[in-house]
Amino acid sequence: RDLRPDNIIVPRQGPVKLVNFDCARVEAGDLQTIATHVDRQLDERYVAPEVWKNAGAASFASDLYSVGIIFFELLAGRPPYNRIRQVFDAKGLPRLPTELNPDLPREANEIVGRMCAFTPDARYASLSDALEDLAIIG
């Protein structure tokens, strides 16, 4: 539940590894005590809007949002925003990948935009669906 570049290890050989599972899951019984602690640790550039409001709202959809932000940064060279307030003001991403890297295919805007949709139900249903669309644009 804390996907960000600092928590991704890319070795020279072997698979990519995710690290730092301190915020992996907030269970209902622990919500009152843990959620307050968790939200102070999250990097607002990579956290989904619903999780920023309520750490207990973390889900697959919020993880997909974080992956989308990381993907945006890989494509464009920097995250789409510096402060989460920009996302709330725009009700979504305040800028598109092609605004920062005009050499990208326009479809990248749609895919990243759907991965990072403001509401969880507007995001891809699964990572494999997003990867399928990414494979189409190459």
mmCIF file of N, CA and C in Angstrom:
data_model
loop_
_atom_site.group_PDB
_atom_site.id
_atom_site.type_symbol
_atom_site.label_atom_id
_atom_site.label_comp_id
_atom_site.label_asym_id
_atom_site.label_seq_id
_atom_site.Cartn_x
_atom_site.Cartn_y
_atom_site.Cartn_z
ATOM 1 N N ARG A 1 0.809 -1.202 0.000
ATOM 2 C CA ARG A 1 0.000 0.000 0.000
ATOM 3 C C ARG A 1 0.843 1.253 0.000
ATOM 4 N N ASP A 2 2.130 1.097 -0.258
ATOM 5 C CA ASP A 2 3.028 2.256 -0.269
ATOM 6 C C ASP A 2 3.962 2.132 -1.477
ATOM 7 N N LEU A 3 3.373 2.032 -2.655
ATOM 8 C CA LEU A 3 4.171 1.913 -3.870
ATOM 9 C C LEU A 3 4.702 3.277 -4.273
ATOM 10 N N ARG A 4 6.014 3.342 -4.381
ATOM 11 C CA ARG A 4 6.703 4.553 -4.817
ATOM 12 C C ARG A 4 8.092 4.133 -5.265
ATOM 13 N N PRO A 5 8.780 4.946 -6.037
ATOM 14 C CA PRO A 5 10.095 4.553 -6.555
ATOM 15 C C PRO A 5 11.079 4.104 -5.481
ATOM 16 N N ASP A 6 11.044 4.726 -4.309
ATOM 17 C CA ASP A 6 11.963 4.351 -3.232
ATOM 18 C C ASP A 6 11.747 2.914 -2.750
ATOM 19 N N ASN A 7 10.580 2.360 -3.009
ATOM 20 C CA ASN A 7 10.253 1.014 -2.536
ATOM 21 C C ASN A 7 10.328 -0.031 -3.645
ATOM 22 N N ILE A 8 10.985 0.311 -4.749
ATOM 23 C CA ILE A 8 11.151 -0.620 -5.860
ATOM 24 C C ILE A 8 12.648 -0.812 -6.100
ATOM 25 N N ILE A 9 13.084 -2.051 -6.054
ATOM 26 C CA ILE A 9 14.482 -2.388 -6.293
ATOM 27 C C ILE A 9 14.573 -3.073 -7.653
ATOM 28 N N VAL A 10 15.413 -2.534 -8.524
ATOM 29 C CA VAL A 10 15.621 -3.106 -9.853
ATOM 30 C C VAL A 10 17.066 -3.620 -9.908
ATOM 31 N N PRO A 11 17.263 -4.931 -9.665
ATOM 32 C CA PRO A 11 18.621 -5.476 -9.698
ATOM 33 C C PRO A 11 19.139 -5.622 -11.128
ATOM 34 N N ARG A 12 20.436 -5.768 -11.263
ATOM 35 C CA ARG A 12 21.011 -5.976 -12.598
ATOM 36 C C ARG A 12 20.500 -7.263 -13.216
ATOM 37 N N GLN A 13 20.322 -8.261 -12.389
ATOM 38 C CA GLN A 13 19.783 -9.541 -12.851
ATOM 39 C C GLN A 13 18.667 -9.966 -11.906
ATOM 40 N N GLY A 14 17.699 -10.655 -12.445
ATOM 41 C CA GLY A 14 16.612 -11.150 -11.618
ATOM 42 C C GLY A 14 15.416 -10.227 -11.644
ATOM 43 N N PRO A 15 14.373 -10.629 -10.956
ATOM 44 C CA PRO A 15 13.122 -9.858 -10.997
ATOM 45 C C PRO A 15 13.176 -8.571 -10.172
ATOM 46 N N VAL A 16 12.313 -7.652 -10.522
ATOM 47 C CA VAL A 16 12.130 -6.425 -9.755
ATOM 48 C C VAL A 16 11.543 -6.818 -8.402
ATOM 49 N N LYS A 17 11.944 -6.119 -7.357
ATOM 50 C CA LYS A 17 11.475 -6.444 -6.013
ATOM 51 C C LYS A 17 10.818 -5.224 -5.367
ATOM 52 N N LEU A 18 9.730 -5.480 -4.664
ATOM 53 C CA LEU A 18 9.077 -4.450 -3.867
ATOM 54 C C LEU A 18 9.545 -4.617 -2.432
ATOM 55 N N VAL A 19 9.820 -3.509 -1.766
ATOM 56 C CA VAL A 19 10.274 -3.537 -0.378
ATOM 57 C C VAL A 19 9.435 -2.578 0.458
ATOM 58 N N ASN A 20 9.606 -2.647 1.766
ATOM 59 C CA ASN A 20 8.945 -1.761 2.718
ATOM 60 C C ASN A 20 7.443 -2.029 2.774
ATOM 61 N N PHE A 21 7.076 -3.017 3.525
ATOM 62 C CA PHE A 21 5.674 -3.380 3.667
ATOM 63 C C PHE A 21 5.079 -2.889 4.985
ATOM 64 N N ASP A 22 5.625 -1.809 5.524
ATOM 65 C CA ASP A 22 5.126 -1.258 6.781
ATOM 66 C C ASP A 22 3.645 -0.888 6.699
ATOM 67 N N CYS A 23 3.201 -0.455 5.525
ATOM 68 C CA CYS A 23 1.825 0.007 5.348
ATOM 69 C C CYS A 23 1.016 -0.985 4.513
ATOM 70 N N ALA A 24 1.421 -2.230 4.488
ATOM 71 C CA ALA A 24 0.837 -3.195 3.562
ATOM 72 C C ALA A 24 -0.680 -3.273 3.645
ATOM 73 N N ARG A 25 -1.245 -3.364 4.807
ATOM 74 C CA ARG A 25 -2.693 -3.458 4.899
ATOM 75 C C ARG A 25 -3.142 -2.985 6.274
ATOM 76 N N VAL A 26 -4.142 -2.159 6.268
ATOM 77 C CA VAL A 26 -4.734 -1.704 7.512
ATOM 78 C C VAL A 26 -6.024 -2.483 7.686
ATOM 79 N N GLU A 27 -6.097 -3.299 8.706
ATOM 80 C CA GLU A 27 -7.287 -4.108 8.963
ATOM 81 C C GLU A 27 -8.294 -3.301 9.780
ATOM 82 N N ALA A 28 -9.538 -3.673 9.664
ATOM 83 C CA ALA A 28 -10.622 -2.916 10.297
ATOM 84 C C ALA A 28 -10.416 -2.725 11.795
ATOM 85 N N GLY A 29 -10.004 -3.764 12.517
ATOM 86 C CA GLY A 29 -9.832 -3.659 13.956
ATOM 87 C C GLY A 29 -8.720 -2.705 14.357
ATOM 88 N N ASP A 30 -7.746 -2.539 13.494
ATOM 89 C CA ASP A 30 -6.609 -1.676 13.792
ATOM 90 C C ASP A 30 -6.737 -0.287 13.159
ATOM 91 N N LEU A 31 -7.813 -0.049 12.468
ATOM 92 C CA LEU A 31 -7.950 1.164 11.677
ATOM 93 C C LEU A 31 -7.745 2.433 12.490
ATOM 94 N N GLN A 32 -8.347 2.541 13.641
ATOM 95 C CA GLN A 32 -8.259 3.784 14.409
ATOM 96 C C GLN A 32 -6.834 4.081 14.867
ATOM 97 N N THR A 33 -6.081 3.071 15.230
ATOM 98 C CA THR A 33 -4.736 3.315 15.743
ATOM 99 C C THR A 33 -3.685 3.365 14.649
ATOM 100 N N ILE A 34 -3.836 2.560 13.615
ATOM 101 C CA ILE A 34 -2.802 2.474 12.588
ATOM 102 C C ILE A 34 -2.986 3.519 11.495
ATOM 103 N N ALA A 35 -4.206 3.781 11.068
ATOM 104 C CA ALA A 35 -4.446 4.667 9.923
ATOM 105 C C ALA A 35 -3.837 6.043 10.123
ATOM 106 N N THR A 36 -3.918 6.584 11.312
ATOM 107 C CA THR A 36 -3.338 7.894 11.578
ATOM 108 C C THR A 36 -1.826 7.850 11.407
ATOM 109 N N HIS A 37 -1.198 6.794 11.872
ATOM 110 C CA HIS A 37 0.250 6.625 11.745
ATOM 111 C C HIS A 37 0.641 6.420 10.279
ATOM 112 N N VAL A 38 -0.129 5.628 9.544
ATOM 113 C CA VAL A 38 0.185 5.293 8.158
ATOM 114 C C VAL A 38 0.148 6.530 7.274
ATOM 115 N N ASP A 39 -0.880 7.344 7.387
ATOM 116 C CA ASP A 39 -0.999 8.472 6.457
ATOM 117 C C ASP A 39 0.135 9.472 6.619
ATOM 118 N N ARG A 40 0.792 9.509 7.765
ATOM 119 C CA ARG A 40 1.934 10.400 7.954
ATOM 120 C C ARG A 40 3.176 9.889 7.225
ATOM 121 N N GLN A 41 3.214 8.602 6.880
ATOM 122 C CA GLN A 41 4.372 8.013 6.222
ATOM 123 C C GLN A 41 4.265 8.031 4.706
ATOM 124 N N LEU A 42 3.095 8.237 4.173
ATOM 125 C CA LEU A 42 2.882 8.142 2.740
ATOM 126 C C LEU A 42 3.423 9.362 2.005
ATOM 127 N N ASP A 43 3.979 9.125 0.827
ATOM 128 C CA ASP A 43 4.469 10.206 -0.034
ATOM 129 C C ASP A 43 3.295 10.668 -0.895
ATOM 130 N N GLU A 44 2.867 11.885 -0.693
ATOM 131 C CA GLU A 44 1.651 12.366 -1.350
ATOM 132 C C GLU A 44 1.733 12.367 -2.871
ATOM 133 N N ARG A 45 2.922 12.281 -3.429
ATOM 134 C CA ARG A 45 3.041 12.235 -4.890
ATOM 135 C C ARG A 45 2.619 10.895 -5.470
ATOM 136 N N TYR A 46 2.530 9.853 -4.641
ATOM 137 C CA TYR A 46 2.245 8.508 -5.149
ATOM 138 C C TYR A 46 1.030 7.854 -4.504
ATOM 139 N N VAL A 47 0.308 8.574 -3.695
ATOM 140 C CA VAL A 47 -0.823 7.983 -2.991
ATOM 141 C C VAL A 47 -2.135 8.396 -3.657
ATOM 142 N N ALA A 48 -3.063 7.445 -3.747
ATOM 143 C CA ALA A 48 -4.364 7.704 -4.357
ATOM 144 C C ALA A 48 -5.161 8.689 -3.502
ATOM 145 N N PRO A 49 -5.999 9.498 -4.140
ATOM 146 C CA PRO A 49 -6.760 10.507 -3.386
ATOM 147 C C PRO A 49 -7.596 9.921 -2.254
ATOM 148 N N GLU A 50 -8.230 8.775 -2.490
ATOM 149 C CA GLU A 50 -9.086 8.195 -1.453
ATOM 150 C C GLU A 50 -8.271 7.728 -0.249
ATOM 151 N N VAL A 51 -7.027 7.313 -0.470
ATOM 152 C CA VAL A 51 -6.157 6.877 0.625
ATOM 153 C C VAL A 51 -5.616 8.094 1.373
ATOM 154 N N TRP A 52 -5.402 9.180 0.647
ATOM 155 C CA TRP A 52 -4.939 10.405 1.313
ATOM 156 C C TRP A 52 -5.993 10.878 2.303
ATOM 157 N N LYS A 53 -7.259 10.730 1.933
ATOM 158 C CA LYS A 53 -8.343 11.130 2.828
ATOM 159 C C LYS A 53 -8.542 10.135 3.968
ATOM 160 N N ASN A 54 -8.322 8.837 3.660
ATOM 161 C CA ASN A 54 -8.599 7.783 4.638
ATOM 162 C C ASN A 54 -7.692 6.597 4.352
ATOM 163 N N ALA A 55 -6.658 6.400 5.154
ATOM 164 C CA ALA A 55 -5.697 5.313 4.927
ATOM 165 C C ALA A 55 -6.376 3.954 4.888
ATOM 166 N N GLY A 56 -7.501 3.803 5.538
ATOM 167 C CA GLY A 56 -8.240 2.548 5.516
ATOM 168 C C GLY A 56 -8.884 2.242 4.177
ATOM 169 N N ALA A 57 -8.885 3.210 3.257
ATOM 170 C CA ALA A 57 -9.472 2.998 1.927
ATOM 171 C C ALA A 57 -8.499 2.338 0.955
ATOM 172 N N ALA A 58 -7.308 1.994 1.426
ATOM 173 C CA ALA A 58 -6.312 1.360 0.561
ATOM 174 C C ALA A 58 -6.872 0.071 -0.031
ATOM 175 N N SER A 59 -6.607 -0.134 -1.330
ATOM 176 C CA SER A 59 -7.150 -1.288 -2.041
ATOM 177 C C SER A 59 -6.295 -1.564 -3.270
ATOM 178 N N PHE A 60 -6.689 -2.573 -4.034
ATOM 179 C CA PHE A 60 -6.019 -2.833 -5.298
ATOM 180 C C PHE A 60 -6.075 -1.581 -6.174
ATOM 181 N N ALA A 61 -7.228 -0.918 -6.212
ATOM 182 C CA ALA A 61 -7.391 0.264 -7.065
ATOM 183 C C ALA A 61 -6.437 1.386 -6.659
ATOM 184 N N SER A 62 -6.184 1.536 -5.370
ATOM 185 C CA SER A 62 -5.243 2.577 -4.938
ATOM 186 C C SER A 62 -3.802 2.184 -5.277
ATOM 187 N N ASP A 63 -3.503 0.886 -5.233
ATOM 188 C CA ASP A 63 -2.180 0.427 -5.672
ATOM 189 C C ASP A 63 -1.995 0.685 -7.163
ATOM 190 N N LEU A 64 -3.039 0.451 -7.942
ATOM 191 C CA LEU A 64 -2.977 0.699 -9.385
ATOM 192 C C LEU A 64 -2.747 2.185 -9.655
ATOM 193 N N TYR A 65 -3.362 3.043 -8.874
ATOM 194 C CA TYR A 65 -3.132 4.480 -8.986
ATOM 195 C C TYR A 65 -1.641 4.783 -8.788
ATOM 196 N N SER A 66 -1.055 4.228 -7.737
ATOM 197 C CA SER A 66 0.364 4.461 -7.449
ATOM 198 C C SER A 66 1.253 3.970 -8.580
ATOM 199 N N VAL A 67 0.937 2.796 -9.125
ATOM 200 C CA VAL A 67 1.696 2.262 -10.265
ATOM 201 C C VAL A 67 1.564 3.217 -11.454
ATOM 202 N N GLY A 68 0.378 3.753 -11.665
ATOM 203 C CA GLY A 68 0.166 4.709 -12.752
ATOM 204 C C GLY A 68 1.005 5.965 -12.592
ATOM 205 N N ILE A 69 1.125 6.452 -11.371
ATOM 206 C CA ILE A 69 1.949 7.640 -11.115
ATOM 207 C C ILE A 69 3.420 7.329 -11.385
ATOM 208 N N ILE A 70 3.862 6.151 -10.955
ATOM 209 C CA ILE A 70 5.248 5.742 -11.220
ATOM 210 C C ILE A 70 5.464 5.612 -12.722
ATOM 211 N N PHE A 71 4.513 5.029 -13.413
ATOM 212 C CA PHE A 71 4.607 4.893 -14.864
ATOM 213 C C PHE A 71 4.648 6.272 -15.526
ATOM 214 N N PHE A 72 3.811 7.200 -15.074
ATOM 215 C CA PHE A 72 3.818 8.569 -15.573
ATOM 216 C C PHE A 72 5.221 9.151 -15.438
ATOM 217 N N GLU A 73 5.814 8.967 -14.268
ATOM 218 C CA GLU A 73 7.145 9.520 -14.005
ATOM 219 C C GLU A 73 8.195 8.885 -14.919
ATOM 220 N N LEU A 74 8.085 7.585 -15.172
ATOM 221 C CA LEU A 74 9.016 6.922 -16.090
ATOM 222 C C LEU A 74 8.888 7.482 -17.505
ATOM 223 N N LEU A 75 7.662 7.746 -17.933
ATOM 224 C CA LEU A 75 7.416 8.256 -19.283
ATOM 225 C C LEU A 75 7.797 9.726 -19.437
ATOM 226 N N ALA A 76 7.461 10.519 -18.433
ATOM 227 C CA ALA A 76 7.585 11.974 -18.556
ATOM 228 C C ALA A 76 8.812 12.557 -17.859
ATOM 229 N N GLY A 77 9.472 11.779 -17.026
ATOM 230 C CA GLY A 77 10.665 12.269 -16.347
ATOM 231 C C GLY A 77 10.416 12.897 -14.994
ATOM 232 N N ARG A 78 9.154 13.060 -14.618
ATOM 233 C CA ARG A 78 8.812 13.581 -13.291
ATOM 234 C C ARG A 78 7.345 13.276 -12.999
ATOM 235 N N PRO A 79 6.959 13.304 -11.733
ATOM 236 C CA PRO A 79 5.561 13.025 -11.392
ATOM 237 C C PRO A 79 4.634 14.114 -11.955
ATOM 238 N N PRO A 80 3.352 13.819 -12.078
ATOM 239 C CA PRO A 80 2.411 14.793 -12.641
ATOM 240 C C PRO A 80 2.076 15.953 -11.712
ATOM 241 N N TYR A 81 2.445 15.837 -10.440
ATOM 242 C CA TYR A 81 2.165 16.904 -9.475
ATOM 243 C C TYR A 81 3.113 16.766 -8.301
ATOM 244 N N ASN A 82 3.236 17.842 -7.540
ATOM 245 C CA ASN A 82 4.072 17.837 -6.343
ATOM 246 C C ASN A 82 3.249 17.736 -5.064
ATOM 247 N N ARG A 83 2.034 18.240 -5.105
ATOM 248 C CA ARG A 83 1.160 18.251 -3.935
ATOM 249 C C ARG A 83 -0.165 17.603 -4.300
ATOM 250 N N ILE A 84 -0.662 16.753 -3.429
ATOM 251 C CA ILE A 84 -1.917 16.043 -3.661
ATOM 252 C C ILE A 84 -3.085 17.018 -3.839
ATOM 253 N N ARG A 85 -2.969 18.203 -3.283
ATOM 254 C CA ARG A 85 -4.024 19.211 -3.422
ATOM 255 C C ARG A 85 -4.318 19.494 -4.893
ATOM 256 N N GLN A 86 -3.292 19.424 -5.744
ATOM 257 C CA GLN A 86 -3.472 19.647 -7.181
ATOM 258 C C GLN A 86 -4.422 18.612 -7.786
ATOM 259 N N VAL A 87 -4.367 17.383 -7.299
ATOM 260 C CA VAL A 87 -5.247 16.319 -7.789
ATOM 261 C C VAL A 87 -6.675 16.601 -7.355
ATOM 262 N N PHE A 88 -6.855 17.001 -6.108
ATOM 263 C CA PHE A 88 -8.201 17.302 -5.619
ATOM 264 C C PHE A 88 -8.788 18.503 -6.356
ATOM 265 N N ASP A 89 -7.983 19.507 -6.623
ATOM 266 C CA ASP A 89 -8.466 20.688 -7.338
ATOM 267 C C ASP A 89 -8.883 20.348 -8.766
ATOM 268 N N ALA A 90 -8.093 19.482 -9.439
ATOM 269 C CA ALA A 90 -8.374 19.113 -10.831
ATOM 270 C C ALA A 90 -9.332 17.933 -10.939
ATOM 271 N N LYS A 91 -9.643 17.279 -9.828
ATOM 272 C CA LYS A 91 -10.447 16.044 -9.817
ATOM 273 C C LYS A 91 -9.815 14.993 -10.728
ATOM 274 N N GLY A 92 -8.506 14.935 -10.707
ATOM 275 C CA GLY A 92 -7.737 14.000 -11.523
ATOM 276 C C GLY A 92 -6.331 14.532 -11.712
ATOM 277 N N LEU A 93 -5.621 13.942 -12.647
ATOM 278 C CA LEU A 93 -4.250 14.385 -12.901
ATOM 279 C C LEU A 93 -4.244 15.815 -13.432
ATOM 280 N N PRO A 94 -3.429 16.690 -12.858
ATOM 281 C CA PRO A 94 -3.395 18.077 -13.311
ATOM 282 C C PRO A 94 -2.669 18.267 -14.644
ATOM 283 N N ARG A 95 -1.900 17.270 -15.074
ATOM 284 C CA ARG A 95 -1.260 17.329 -16.389
ATOM 285 C C ARG A 95 -1.136 15.920 -16.935
ATOM 286 N N LEU A 96 -0.941 15.833 -18.244
ATOM 287 C CA LEU A 96 -0.841 14.549 -18.938
ATOM 288 C C LEU A 96 0.610 14.250 -19.304
ATOM 289 N N PRO A 97 0.943 12.970 -19.484
ATOM 290 C CA PRO A 97 2.327 12.630 -19.830
ATOM 291 C C PRO A 97 2.849 13.349 -21.073
ATOM 292 N N THR A 98 2.000 13.514 -22.093
ATOM 293 C CA THR A 98 2.468 14.146 -23.330
ATOM 294 C C THR A 98 2.733 15.639 -23.174
ATOM 295 N N GLU A 99 2.214 16.244 -22.117
ATOM 296 C CA GLU A 99 2.520 17.648 -21.860
ATOM 297 C C GLU A 99 3.975 17.817 -21.443
ATOM 298 N N LEU A 100 4.522 16.801 -20.803
ATOM 299 C CA LEU A 100 5.911 16.848 -20.361
ATOM 300 C C LEU A 100 6.849 16.148 -21.345
ATOM 301 N N ASN A 101 6.321 15.228 -22.122
ATOM 302 C CA ASN A 101 7.102 14.519 -23.129
ATOM 303 C C ASN A 101 6.264 14.381 -24.393
ATOM 304 N N PRO A 102 6.325 15.361 -25.301
ATOM 305 C CA PRO A 102 5.477 15.358 -26.491
ATOM 306 C C PRO A 102 5.785 14.224 -27.476
ATOM 307 N N ASP A 103 6.893 13.516 -27.270
ATOM 308 C CA ASP A 103 7.236 12.393 -28.153
ATOM 309 C C ASP A 103 6.449 11.126 -27.830
ATOM 310 N N LEU A 104 5.728 11.119 -26.728
ATOM 311 C CA LEU A 104 4.944 9.937 -26.351
ATOM 312 C C LEU A 104 3.718 9.800 -27.244
ATOM 313 N N PRO A 105 3.258 8.565 -27.463
ATOM 314 C CA PRO A 105 1.999 8.399 -28.197
ATOM 315 C C PRO A 105 0.834 8.942 -27.366
ATOM 316 N N ARG A 106 -0.142 9.513 -28.010
ATOM 317 C CA ARG A 106 -1.305 10.109 -27.325
ATOM 318 C C ARG A 106 -2.041 9.085 -26.466
ATOM 319 N N GLU A 107 -1.987 7.812 -26.868
ATOM 320 C CA GLU A 107 -2.668 6.769 -26.101
ATOM 321 C C GLU A 107 -2.109 6.643 -24.686
ATOM 322 N N ALA A 108 -0.863 7.078 -24.486
ATOM 323 C CA ALA A 108 -0.272 7.039 -23.146
ATOM 324 C C ALA A 108 -1.095 7.891 -22.184
ATOM 325 N N ASN A 109 -1.648 9.005 -22.668
ATOM 326 C CA ASN A 109 -2.492 9.857 -21.821
ATOM 327 C C ASN A 109 -3.716 9.094 -21.332
ATOM 328 N N GLU A 110 -4.344 8.348 -22.238
ATOM 329 C CA GLU A 110 -5.557 7.607 -21.882
ATOM 330 C C GLU A 110 -5.259 6.503 -20.881
ATOM 331 N N ILE A 111 -4.183 5.763 -21.120
ATOM 332 C CA ILE A 111 -3.859 4.630 -20.255
ATOM 333 C C ILE A 111 -3.457 5.114 -18.864
ATOM 334 N N VAL A 112 -2.533 6.059 -18.809
ATOM 335 C CA VAL A 112 -2.108 6.594 -17.507
ATOM 336 C C VAL A 112 -3.284 7.290 -16.832
ATOM 337 N N GLY A 113 -4.069 8.017 -17.605
ATOM 338 C CA GLY A 113 -5.240 8.690 -17.047
ATOM 339 C C GLY A 113 -6.223 7.723 -16.419
ATOM 340 N N ARG A 114 -6.406 6.570 -17.060
ATOM 341 C CA ARG A 114 -7.323 5.571 -16.496
ATOM 342 C C ARG A 114 -6.712 4.880 -15.279
ATOM 343 N N MET A 115 -5.422 4.640 -15.288
ATOM 344 C CA MET A 115 -4.760 4.053 -14.114
ATOM 345 C C MET A 115 -4.871 5.004 -12.919
ATOM 346 N N CYS A 116 -4.833 6.303 -13.206
ATOM 347 C CA CYS A 116 -4.824 7.322 -12.157
ATOM 348 C C CYS A 116 -6.127 8.112 -12.087
ATOM 349 N N ALA A 117 -7.217 7.479 -12.473
ATOM 350 C CA ALA A 117 -8.508 8.160 -12.401
ATOM 351 C C ALA A 117 -8.775 8.596 -10.959
ATOM 352 N N PHE A 118 -9.471 9.694 -10.802
ATOM 353 C CA PHE A 118 -9.721 10.273 -9.491
ATOM 354 C C PHE A 118 -10.493 9.318 -8.583
ATOM 355 N N THR A 119 -11.471 8.619 -9.130
ATOM 356 C CA THR A 119 -12.250 7.675 -8.330
ATOM 357 C C THR A 119 -11.824 6.239 -8.636
ATOM 358 N N PRO A 120 -11.776 5.390 -7.630
ATOM 359 C CA PRO A 120 -11.317 4.013 -7.821
ATOM 360 C C PRO A 120 -12.125 3.232 -8.859
ATOM 361 N N ASP A 121 -13.426 3.460 -8.918
ATOM 362 C CA ASP A 121 -14.253 2.682 -9.853
ATOM 363 C C ASP A 121 -14.025 3.078 -11.311
ATOM 364 N N ALA A 122 -13.363 4.190 -11.576
ATOM 365 C CA ALA A 122 -13.058 4.604 -12.948
ATOM 366 C C ALA A 122 -11.707 4.058 -13.417
ATOM 367 N N ARG A 123 -10.975 3.389 -12.541
ATOM 368 C CA ARG A 123 -9.670 2.826 -12.894
ATOM 369 C C ARG A 123 -9.832 1.451 -13.536
ATOM 370 N N TYR A 124 -8.748 0.948 -14.090
ATOM 371 C CA TYR A 124 -8.753 -0.401 -14.643
ATOM 372 C C TYR A 124 -9.196 -1.390 -13.570
ATOM 373 N N ALA A 125 -9.850 -2.451 -14.013
ATOM 374 C CA ALA A 125 -10.290 -3.496 -13.083
ATOM 375 C C ALA A 125 -9.121 -4.349 -12.604
ATOM 376 N N SER A 126 -8.064 -4.414 -13.419
ATOM 377 C CA SER A 126 -6.898 -5.222 -13.041
ATOM 378 C C SER A 126 -5.650 -4.663 -13.708
ATOM 379 N N LEU A 127 -4.510 -5.016 -13.161
ATOM 380 C CA LEU A 127 -3.243 -4.608 -13.750
ATOM 381 C C LEU A 127 -3.074 -5.255 -15.120
ATOM 382 N N SER A 128 -3.540 -6.480 -15.277
ATOM 383 C CA SER A 128 -3.406 -7.147 -16.571
ATOM 384 C C SER A 128 -4.186 -6.403 -17.659
ATOM 385 N N ASP A 129 -5.316 -5.794 -17.326
ATOM 386 C CA ASP A 129 -6.053 -4.987 -18.306
ATOM 387 C C ASP A 129 -5.225 -3.779 -18.732
ATOM 388 N N ALA A 130 -4.575 -3.138 -17.766
ATOM 389 C CA ALA A 130 -3.721 -1.990 -18.091
ATOM 390 C C ALA A 130 -2.535 -2.431 -18.938
ATOM 391 N N LEU A 131 -1.916 -3.551 -18.581
ATOM 392 C CA LEU A 131 -0.777 -4.060 -19.354
ATOM 393 C C LEU A 131 -1.182 -4.433 -20.770
ATOM 394 N N GLU A 132 -2.371 -4.947 -20.920
ATOM 395 C CA GLU A 132 -2.886 -5.287 -22.253
ATOM 396 C C GLU A 132 -2.975 -4.037 -23.128
ATOM 397 N N ASP A 133 -3.498 -2.953 -22.577
ATOM 398 C CA ASP A 133 -3.570 -1.701 -23.331
ATOM 399 C C ASP A 133 -2.183 -1.139 -23.612
ATOM 400 N N LEU A 134 -1.283 -1.264 -22.658
ATOM 401 C CA LEU A 134 0.084 -0.796 -22.870
ATOM 402 C C LEU A 134 0.767 -1.572 -23.995
ATOM 403 N N ALA A 135 0.497 -2.861 -24.078
ATOM 404 C CA ALA A 135 1.097 -3.698 -25.127
ATOM 405 C C ALA A 135 0.637 -3.257 -26.507
ATOM 406 N N ILE A 136 -0.572 -2.735 -26.603
ATOM 407 C CA ILE A 136 -1.108 -2.290 -27.885
ATOM 408 C C ILE A 136 -0.314 -1.108 -28.424
ATOM 409 N N ILE A 137 0.074 -0.195 -27.540
ATOM 410 C CA ILE A 137 0.821 0.985 -28.010
ATOM 411 C C ILE A 137 2.313 0.723 -28.094
ATOM 412 N N GLY A 138 2.737 -0.447 -27.581
ATOM 413 C CA GLY A 138 4.148 -0.846 -27.718
ATOM 414 C C GLY A 138 4.965 -0.241 -26.680
#
